[in-house]
Short mmCIF file of C-alpha atoms in Angstrom, two decimals:
data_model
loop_
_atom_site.label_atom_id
_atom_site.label_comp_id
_atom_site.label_asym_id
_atom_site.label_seq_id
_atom_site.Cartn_x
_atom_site.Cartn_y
_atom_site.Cartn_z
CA UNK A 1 12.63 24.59 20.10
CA UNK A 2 11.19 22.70 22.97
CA UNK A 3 10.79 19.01 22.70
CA UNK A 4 7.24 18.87 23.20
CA UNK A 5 6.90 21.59 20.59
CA UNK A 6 8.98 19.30 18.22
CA UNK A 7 6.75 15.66 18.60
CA UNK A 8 3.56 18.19 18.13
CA UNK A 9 5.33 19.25 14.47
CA UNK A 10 6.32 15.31 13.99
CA UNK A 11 3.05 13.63 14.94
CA UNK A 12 1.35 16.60 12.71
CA UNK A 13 3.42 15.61 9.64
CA UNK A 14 2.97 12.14 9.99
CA UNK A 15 -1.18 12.69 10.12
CA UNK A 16 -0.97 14.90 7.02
CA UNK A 17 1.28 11.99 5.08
CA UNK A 18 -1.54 9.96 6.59
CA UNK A 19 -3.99 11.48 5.76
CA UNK A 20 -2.72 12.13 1.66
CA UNK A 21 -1.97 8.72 1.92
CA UNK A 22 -5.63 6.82 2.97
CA UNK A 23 -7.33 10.28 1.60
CA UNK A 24 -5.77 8.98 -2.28
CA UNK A 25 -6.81 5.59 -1.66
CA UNK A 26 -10.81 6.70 -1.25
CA UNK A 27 -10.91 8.63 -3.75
CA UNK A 28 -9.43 5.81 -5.78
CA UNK A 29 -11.74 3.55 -4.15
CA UNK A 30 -15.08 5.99 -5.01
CA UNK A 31 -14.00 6.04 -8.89
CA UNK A 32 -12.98 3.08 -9.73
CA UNK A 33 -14.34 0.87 -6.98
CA UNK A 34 -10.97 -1.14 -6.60
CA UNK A 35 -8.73 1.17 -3.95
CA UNK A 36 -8.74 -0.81 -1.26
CA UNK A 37 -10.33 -3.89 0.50
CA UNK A 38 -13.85 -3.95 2.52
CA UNK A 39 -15.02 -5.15 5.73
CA UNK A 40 -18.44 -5.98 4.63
CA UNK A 41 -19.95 -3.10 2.16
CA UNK A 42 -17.52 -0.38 3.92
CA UNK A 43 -14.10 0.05 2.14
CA UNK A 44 -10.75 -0.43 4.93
CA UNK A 45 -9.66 2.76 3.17
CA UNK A 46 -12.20 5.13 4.32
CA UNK A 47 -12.20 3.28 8.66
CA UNK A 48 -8.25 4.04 7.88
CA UNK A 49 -9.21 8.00 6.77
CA UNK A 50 -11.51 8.16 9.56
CA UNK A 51 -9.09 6.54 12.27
CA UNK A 52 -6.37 9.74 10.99
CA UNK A 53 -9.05 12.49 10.67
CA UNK A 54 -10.60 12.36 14.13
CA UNK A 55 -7.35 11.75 16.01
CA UNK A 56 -6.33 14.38 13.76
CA UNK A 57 -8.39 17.03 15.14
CA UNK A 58 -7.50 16.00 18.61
CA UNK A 59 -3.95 16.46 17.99
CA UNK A 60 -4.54 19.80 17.14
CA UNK A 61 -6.69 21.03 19.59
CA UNK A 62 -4.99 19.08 22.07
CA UNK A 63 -7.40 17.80 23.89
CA UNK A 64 -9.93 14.79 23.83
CA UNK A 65 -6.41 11.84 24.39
CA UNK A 66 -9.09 9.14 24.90
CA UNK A 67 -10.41 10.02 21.05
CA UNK A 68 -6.80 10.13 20.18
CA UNK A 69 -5.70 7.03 21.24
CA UNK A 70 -9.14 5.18 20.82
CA UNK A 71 -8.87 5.62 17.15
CA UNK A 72 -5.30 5.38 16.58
CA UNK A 73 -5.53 1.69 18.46
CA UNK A 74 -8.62 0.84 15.72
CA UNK A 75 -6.49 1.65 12.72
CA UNK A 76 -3.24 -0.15 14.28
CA UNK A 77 -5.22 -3.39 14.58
CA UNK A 78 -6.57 -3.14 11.35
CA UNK A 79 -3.29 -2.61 10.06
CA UNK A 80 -2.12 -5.02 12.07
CA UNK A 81 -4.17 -7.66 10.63
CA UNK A 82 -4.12 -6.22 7.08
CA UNK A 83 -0.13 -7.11 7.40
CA UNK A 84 0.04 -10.21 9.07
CA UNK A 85 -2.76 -11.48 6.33
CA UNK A 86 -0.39 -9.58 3.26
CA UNK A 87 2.39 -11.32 4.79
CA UNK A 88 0.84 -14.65 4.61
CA UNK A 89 -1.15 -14.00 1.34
CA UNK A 90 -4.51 -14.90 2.67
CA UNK A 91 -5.29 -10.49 1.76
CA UNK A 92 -3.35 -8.15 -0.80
CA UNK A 93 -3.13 -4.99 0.84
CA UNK A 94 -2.80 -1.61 -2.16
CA UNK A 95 0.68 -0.69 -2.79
CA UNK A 96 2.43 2.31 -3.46
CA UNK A 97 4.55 2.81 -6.74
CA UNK A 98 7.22 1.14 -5.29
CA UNK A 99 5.31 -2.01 -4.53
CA UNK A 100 5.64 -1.50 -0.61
CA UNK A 101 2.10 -2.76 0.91
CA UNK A 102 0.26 0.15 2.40
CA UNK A 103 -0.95 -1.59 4.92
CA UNK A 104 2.71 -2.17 6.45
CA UNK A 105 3.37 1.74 6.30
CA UNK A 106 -0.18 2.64 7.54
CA UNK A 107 1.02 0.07 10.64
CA UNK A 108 4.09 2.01 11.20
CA UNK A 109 2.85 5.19 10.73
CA UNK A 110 -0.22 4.28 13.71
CA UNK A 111 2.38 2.76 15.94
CA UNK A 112 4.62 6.04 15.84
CA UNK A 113 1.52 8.18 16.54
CA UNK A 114 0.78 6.65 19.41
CA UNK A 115 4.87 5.89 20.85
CA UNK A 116 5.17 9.85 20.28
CA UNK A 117 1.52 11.51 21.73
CA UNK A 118 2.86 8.75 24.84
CA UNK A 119 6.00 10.53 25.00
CA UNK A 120 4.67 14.23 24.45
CA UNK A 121 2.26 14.00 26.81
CA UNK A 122 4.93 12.49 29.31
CA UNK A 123 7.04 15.21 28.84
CA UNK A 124 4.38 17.70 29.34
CA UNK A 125 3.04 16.09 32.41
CA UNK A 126 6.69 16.20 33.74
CA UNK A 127 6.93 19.76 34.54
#
């Protein structure tokens, strides 16, 4: 299997854990009104859905980077600042069963989407 052919599979199984991922927490947020926190009257749950959905879609019709990335660099700064605030307690971020702060994975999971679309699309502008 080529290697671009392998980062497409990766970066599409880290949108769809993603995706499960913020997708649970709106849903949780729409029924009980407690998933996640808000900027203003708009819960960070559903900017965090958004930011995998459209990027998403890009992914897989590879083309429209500039929606890729654009999105992908919203979300990490959100997470960004969701963790740096969980890590000093001025926010509490949902966490999973294991009590690891969703905002931290959601961080790690943005950064890796954009370190491996960099390198795919390296690789497939190098030959």
């Amino acid at each position: 299997m080529k290697a671009s052919t392998t980062l497409y599979w990766v970066i599409n199984m880290l949108f769809l854990i993603g995706l499960f991922g913020a997708g649970s927490l709106v849903i949780t947020e729409f029924t009980t009104g407690d998933g996640c926190p808000k900027f203003g009257a708009v819960p960070a749950c559903l900017i965090i859905l958004i930011c995998f959905i459209l990027p998403f879609i890009s992914h897989l019709l590879k083309k429209w980077n500039l929606i890729y990335f654009t999105f992908t660099g919203i979300a990490t700064l959100i997470a960004l600042v969701a963790s740096v605030m969980q890590f000093i307690g001025n926010a509490e971020c949902p966490k999973t069963d294991s009590g690891i702060p969703m905002c931290y994975i959601t961080l790690l999971i943005f950064i890796s989407l954009i370190i491996l679309k960099k390198i795919q699309l390296n690789h497939l502008n190098n030959k």
